[in-house]
Amino acid sequence: MNSYFDSAIEYNRTNTINLAHSNDQSQSFSNEKNWEWSYLVRKCRNLELEESYDLYMRRLRVGYLSLFIFIQLQVTITHTLLLLTTPDITFVYVDMAAYIASGVVIWLILSVNFRSELVSKHGWVVYVSSWLAVCVMVLMDIGLNVYHATSHNFILNPIYDAYTLYAIYMFMPVPYLLQPFVLGSAVTLCYIINYIFVITSKEDNQMHSILNEAIYLSCVNLLGIFFRLMRDIALRTTFLDRRQYVEENLLLRYARDQERSLLLSILPNQIADRLQEDVKNRIERSKQQHQQRSHVDTQRTTDSQNLKRWRQPDHGTLFIEPHEDVTVLYADVVNYTHLTTTLDVKKLVEALHDLFVRFDIASEEYNVLRIKFLGDCYYCVAGLVSPNADHAKCCVDLGLRMIKDIRDVREKRHLNIDMRIGVHSGDVLSGVIGAAKWQFDIWSKDVDIANRLEATGATGRVHVSQKTLSLLDGEYFFEDGTEKAREDPVLQKHGIRSFLIKSLRAPMHDPRRVQRERQAKKLSEANKSNFMHNSTLHQYNQVRNQAKLEMCRELDKMPIGRIKLTKVFRRSTRLTQDEIEEETFRRNISSFCLFFRTRNWEMQYMREPDVMLKYSIALAWVIYMGLLTIQLLSKDARYHYWYIDGTTIILLTMLLIVSWYKKLWIMYMSDAEVSVPTSRLSGCLFNMSDVMQRNLFLRILIYFLIILSYCAVATMQVLGCSKDEDYEDSDPTVEDRLFCFHPWILTNCMTLVIGMSFLFTRIPFIIKVCLSTIITIVYAALVIFEFNHIYANSPSTNVNFNAKYSHILLMIITLGIFHLMERQTEFIAKVDYNWKRQLMKKQEDALITNDTIKVLLTNILPSHVADFYLSTQLQNQLYYEEYDNVAVMFASIKNFDTDKIGLRVLNEIICDFDDVLNKYAQCLRVEKIKVANWTYMAACGLDVSRSEQVNAPQMKFRNASLMPNGRRSRYDGGRTSDSDGIHRVPYGNGSNIALDLDLERGQYEGNVITSAPRTSNVGQQAGNSSNEVVLVMARFALDLMRAMRRFNAENMQTEYEGSTDYGMLRIGISHGRAMAGVVGISKPHYDIWGDPVNMASRMDSTGVPGQIQVTENTAIKLRGFNIQCNYRGMTFVKGRGNIPTYIIGTDSEYEFLPHRPSSPNTKKTS
């Protein structure tokens, strides 16, 4: 069986490789949309997640606020301690007091945000507290500048302008983007006014300084806005990923419940568990094997090896179990043949559905397991699933109930039908056999006895054996059995005496009977909820509502950041389950570098595409223009390096165009028909844009190129300036030195470089930290060693405070802020990636479960009917079809006794037959209907496209079936060959499983089997007419006879040597109008009805071993295909009397003999 899994999964794998480019393109287009902020907002609102997201953001903002308070505390302490290093601390006390007081006030103001109940009740608290805290920070910083300028005529430079703006965009709990932007703009305006009236009021080139400050603060605002926007996109994506994980988990749970419900509707627990586990294991094993294969040619050579290897006998995959002390019930619908030939398809299916649903409900009420339908026969067993001391009474009660139910249907629908029932107790073997269209069945001589009791019983009566009667404890009135039963050879052989149950004795107060009735009521209620009753829409709404509720609980699991200061103040030391899971994940990430400790995880994480790269490059281009403008305004024209600036501008502009080309083309040029550019230039730019997003090393190269461009345009301000020792002899004034470059302008530019180095989204965290740290150290060295006098004589931030320390302090504050925020962001991104891996695992589990459901269902029902239930699961809708021409075949194996031969032999034979069935999967495919004991039933022409009437919604039809038989078969007949010598079996039924990984993928198109083809000598007269179904069925029958002869030659050489027909096939075929449909809900059963079914069954039962018997009409059609049909004579057929029958002419190799013209001694049929 694994070869079937292998070939099916291999097709999906290679097909995926062939379509990889188109799938990548569609995934790429989807990513362009999925990372749009407006799209994420709409999706949250459509999924009704906006409220939950706001709750999560409230928790997150509290976490960021606690981090800001920590940073504010560190900055205040550090700055205050540094002020103590000033040589004259006369004027420092005011500054220290202002810093400490403002820090305390800010902490008191912002602390109200930690009271969640107050904030949720009064939303304005967030805005008011944020505005007040920012006002305190601005008043403190600008107020000290104004105080020292007016009181002591000291012109100082503000140090907390950028720090305040970063606090607004990164830490303040103000939601959304508009409010922070308004607040940031107000702060920017305040500092510009401070520059105009305080700092630069006495400068000659005041306008240049003001413009430089305005550009700098505008760039800081842009960095803050970009950070806030990217953070919101990342958090919404993480939130939606978590929601999808919750939904996938729920869907997997529903799918497993559905699978279990489906499986238990046809199989008892013991068999179901083994079968379900075997199917899943084989699917997983086959997928793992194909993931290890790297080349198609290698796969082709190994497929044949796998075929031989996995088709060896495997005793663990014969799903048969013995059961003792059970009771078997056979029920036959009297006048069923007349019913199927007189009613139209809709009325027939409705009547049978009504009848068999009543029987199913009754069987569950009486704790009896229905086995299957055999045309007009319904048989079941009690005491098989679990030991039941009252198994005989349950079956008799069920029989009486069934007689009542059929009479109710007879009166309701005005049908002339009744019931004949046989019941016998004994031992059975139960299980599933074959390689396709599994059907749970029971076997033993006691099953045959129950069947004969039904056949020899009386209409409207329950016919029981003496053994069953002895188990009834005298609770029923009875009388002697029928005369036919006393004369029946099977019953005589086993010494069976029979009785007819008349009615139940009074009174009905038996405690065990009362208990059975209570159990019946519970089962009846449970029957109302099963997988077939749940519509897809209802299930979708149920999952969506449940996912919404689950997300409320998942809010506690949503990541806040690597640094969680709130843990310091918690009193409880006991961790919740969610906190334990979080701690486990935290231990999987290194503390400093934030690497996954699993190396391949880290590599896969870094190699994920950066859809936001174009936004980072756009911001980088704008910031570069700001830096260039600052350079032009602050540097004398003779020191401008236009060729360097021009080259850098051209390079960054080209990067900007390429990075945005893909998105712009998708937005304005793409349509449904053209998904990629067709022109060479456009296609080249499109592919380059896509490669930039996907290639990690290219992204890192672009990142370094941009940061180096920033450093170049910033350091060009100091080019041409002399070192400090060059001024020792001339002792120039401070103004002369500052004329070369303005230290604070350069420092501000370098803080922008540090900020920009952290805002590229998919650059490894360690690279950002190392590069920004190197920039800070190099610049500190430049301040201290290279241009010491220039920086020392620049305006300081405090009176008598060394200006060099002010420059370095600003750089360190900027580095610290961005480093801490990037740690939080990187940690959240790692959490999101971990959840994506969990989601992928859930999806893989769901796919395997879905594959298992498809395998199970498509091996209960025909492929297109299984799709009906998989695709729709419509409530209270019947499925039925009507066909103008269907060929039906019954093939019985003669003289094989289950008790003597064993079920393993039967399983091997049916598996061989199913292998033959596998090649008949073309447009006129052969569909296996059922196996009853040693009889194999199949039909050809049950194609929904040929049906005259189908009551089902339109759907995509897929075909799948398999059975883990795990045994050998050397059948190699009739497969078509490709030019390369590889023989492919077309997609369809049999043992090919189409493992659709989702409902929108393609079909499985073929197994790869290296074997020699067998061709028939029949001419090619057959067209595509409906009569060809007869030819296909006749060919199939011959292939079964070849397979049976081969099996006998290999396994049965010494058995019954004196028997001439031992192990031979007796086959009957008929064709004509037929009806098909599904009856039952909790236990759906597909069956076909009509005259060809009845006649094919009679052709088999009255046939000749080793021959194929057909009706006269079928013989006429076969002669039209140049096949010899020999007149056998008049044969008595039940319900039809004596009719002419024919034997298909074959040679010793089971090849068709050509048709010969009629002779005077041969009956003319044409």
CSV table of N, CA and C in Angstrom, one decimal, residues 21 24-25 28-29 31-32 606-614 617 655 657-663 666 677 682-703 762-763:
chain,number,residue,atom,x,y,z
A,21,HIS,N,7.4,28.1,-9.1
A,21,HIS,CA,7.5,29.6,-9.5
A,21,HIS,C,6.2,30.3,-9.5
A,24,ASP,N,5.2,30.7,-5.9
A,24,ASP,CA,6.0,31.8,-5.2
A,24,ASP,C,5.5,33.1,-5.6
A,25,GLN,N,5.1,33.3,-6.9
A,25,GLN,CA,4.6,34.6,-7.4
A,25,GLN,C,3.3,34.9,-6.7
A,28,SER,N,4.0,35.8,-3.2
A,28,SER,CA,4.6,37.1,-3.2
A,28,SER,C,3.6,38.2,-3.3
A,29,PHE,N,2.7,38.0,-4.2
A,29,PHE,CA,1.6,39.0,-4.4
A,29,PHE,C,0.8,39.1,-3.1
A,31,ASN,N,1.8,38.4,-0.1
A,31,ASN,CA,2.6,39.1,1.0
A,31,ASN,C,2.6,40.6,0.8
A,32,GLU,N,2.6,41.1,-0.4
A,32,GLU,CA,2.6,42.5,-0.6
A,32,GLU,C,1.3,43.1,0.0
A,606,MET,N,16.2,34.1,9.7
A,606,MET,CA,16.9,35.2,9.0
A,606,MET,C,16.7,35.2,7.5
A,607,ARG,N,16.4,34.1,7.0
A,607,ARG,CA,16.2,34.0,5.5
A,607,ARG,C,14.8,34.3,5.1
A,608,GLU,N,13.9,34.6,6.0
A,608,GLU,CA,12.5,34.9,5.6
A,608,GLU,C,12.6,36.2,4.8
A,609,PRO,N,11.7,36.4,3.8
A,609,PRO,CA,11.7,37.6,3.0
A,609,PRO,C,11.3,38.8,3.8
A,610,ASP,N,11.9,39.9,3.4
A,610,ASP,CA,11.6,41.2,4.1
A,610,ASP,C,10.7,42.0,3.2
A,611,VAL,N,9.4,41.9,3.4
A,611,VAL,CA,8.4,42.6,2.6
A,611,VAL,C,8.4,44.1,2.9
A,612,MET,N,8.9,44.5,4.1
A,612,MET,CA,9.0,45.9,4.4
A,612,MET,C,10.2,46.6,4.0
A,613,LEU,N,11.1,45.9,3.3
A,613,LEU,CA,12.4,46.5,2.9
A,613,LEU,C,12.2,47.8,2.1
A,614,LYS,N,11.2,47.8,1.2
A,614,LYS,CA,11.0,49.0,0.4
A,614,LYS,C,10.7,50.3,1.3
A,617,ILE,N,14.0,51.4,2.9
A,617,ILE,CA,14.8,52.2,1.9
A,617,ILE,C,14.2,53.5,1.6
A,655,LEU,N,18.3,52.2,-5.8
A,655,LEU,CA,17.7,51.3,-4.8
A,655,LEU,C,16.3,51.5,-4.5
A,657,ILE,N,14.0,53.0,-6.4
A,657,ILE,CA,13.2,52.6,-7.5
A,657,ILE,C,13.0,51.1,-7.7
A,658,VAL,N,14.1,50.4,-7.5
A,658,VAL,CA,14.1,48.9,-7.7
A,658,VAL,C,13.2,48.3,-6.6
A,659,SER,N,13.4,48.8,-5.3
A,659,SER,CA,12.7,48.2,-4.2
A,659,SER,C,11.2,48.4,-4.3
A,660,TRP,N,10.8,49.5,-4.9
A,660,TRP,CA,9.4,49.8,-5.0
A,660,TRP,C,8.7,49.4,-6.3
A,661,TYR,N,9.6,48.9,-7.2
A,661,TYR,CA,9.0,48.6,-8.6
A,661,TYR,C,8.0,47.5,-8.5
A,662,LYS,N,8.3,46.5,-7.7
A,662,LYS,CA,7.4,45.3,-7.7
A,662,LYS,C,6.0,45.7,-7.1
A,663,LYS,N,6.0,46.5,-6.0
A,663,LYS,CA,4.8,46.9,-5.4
A,663,LYS,C,4.0,47.8,-6.4
A,666,ILE,N,2.5,45.8,-9.2
A,666,ILE,CA,1.3,45.0,-8.8
A,666,ILE,C,0.1,45.9,-8.6
A,677,PRO,N,5.5,41.0,-15.2
A,677,PRO,CA,5.8,41.8,-16.4
A,677,PRO,C,6.2,41.0,-17.6
A,682,SER,N,11.1,45.6,-17.7
A,682,SER,CA,10.2,45.6,-16.6
A,682,SER,C,10.3,44.3,-15.8
A,683,GLY,N,10.5,43.2,-16.5
A,683,GLY,CA,10.7,41.9,-15.8
A,683,GLY,C,11.9,41.9,-15.0
A,684,CYS,N,13.0,42.5,-15.6
A,684,CYS,CA,14.3,42.5,-14.9
A,684,CYS,C,14.2,43.3,-13.6
A,685,LEU,N,13.5,44.5,-13.6
A,685,LEU,CA,13.3,45.3,-12.4
A,685,LEU,C,12.4,44.6,-11.4
A,686,PHE,N,11.4,43.9,-11.9
A,686,PHE,CA,10.5,43.2,-11.1
A,686,PHE,C,11.2,42.1,-10.3
A,687,ASN,N,12.0,41.3,-11.0
A,687,ASN,CA,12.8,40.2,-10.4
A,687,ASN,C,13.8,40.7,-9.5
A,688,MET,N,14.5,41.8,-9.8
A,688,MET,CA,15.5,42.4,-8.9
A,688,MET,C,14.8,42.9,-7.6
A,689,SER,N,13.6,43.5,-7.7
A,689,SER,CA,12.9,43.9,-6.5
A,689,SER,C,12.5,42.7,-5.7
A,690,ASP,N,12.1,41.6,-6.3
A,690,ASP,CA,11.8,40.4,-5.6
A,690,ASP,C,13.0,39.8,-4.9
A,691,VAL,N,14.1,39.8,-5.6
A,691,VAL,CA,15.3,39.2,-5.0
A,691,VAL,C,15.8,40.0,-3.8
A,692,MET,N,15.7,41.3,-3.9
A,692,MET,CA,16.1,42.2,-2.8
A,692,MET,C,15.3,41.8,-1.5
A,693,GLN,N,14.1,41.4,-1.7
A,693,GLN,CA,13.3,41.0,-0.5
A,693,GLN,C,13.7,39.7,0.0
A,694,ARG,N,14.0,38.8,-0.8
A,694,ARG,CA,14.2,37.4,-0.4
A,694,ARG,C,15.6,37.0,0.0
A,695,ASN,N,16.6,37.7,-0.6
A,695,ASN,CA,18.0,37.4,-0.4
A,695,ASN,C,18.6,38.1,0.9
A,696,LEU,N,18.9,37.3,1.9
A,696,LEU,CA,19.4,37.9,3.1
A,696,LEU,C,20.7,38.6,2.9
A,697,PHE,N,21.6,38.0,2.2
A,697,PHE,CA,23.0,38.6,2.0
A,697,PHE,C,22.9,39.9,1.2
A,698,LEU,N,22.0,40.0,0.2
A,698,LEU,CA,21.8,41.2,-0.5
A,698,LEU,C,21.2,42.3,0.4
A,699,ARG,N,20.3,41.9,1.2
A,699,ARG,CA,19.7,42.9,2.2
A,699,ARG,C,20.7,43.4,3.1
A,700,ILE,N,21.6,42.6,3.6
A,700,ILE,CA,22.7,43.0,4.5
A,700,ILE,C,23.6,43.9,3.7
A,701,LEU,N,23.9,43.6,2.5
A,701,LEU,CA,24.8,44.5,1.7
A,701,LEU,C,24.2,45.8,1.5
A,702,ILE,N,22.9,45.9,1.2
A,702,ILE,CA,22.2,47.2,1.0
A,702,ILE,C,22.2,47.9,2.3
A,703,TYR,N,22.0,47.2,3.4
A,703,TYR,CA,22.0,47.9,4.7
A,703,TYR,C,23.3,48.6,5.0
A,762,ARG,N,14.4,43.4,8.7
A,762,ARG,CA,14.9,42.0,8.6
A,762,ARG,C,16.4,41.9,8.5
A,763,ILE,N,17.1,42.8,9.2
A,763,ILE,CA,18.5,42.6,9.4
A,763,ILE,C,18.8,42.0,10.7
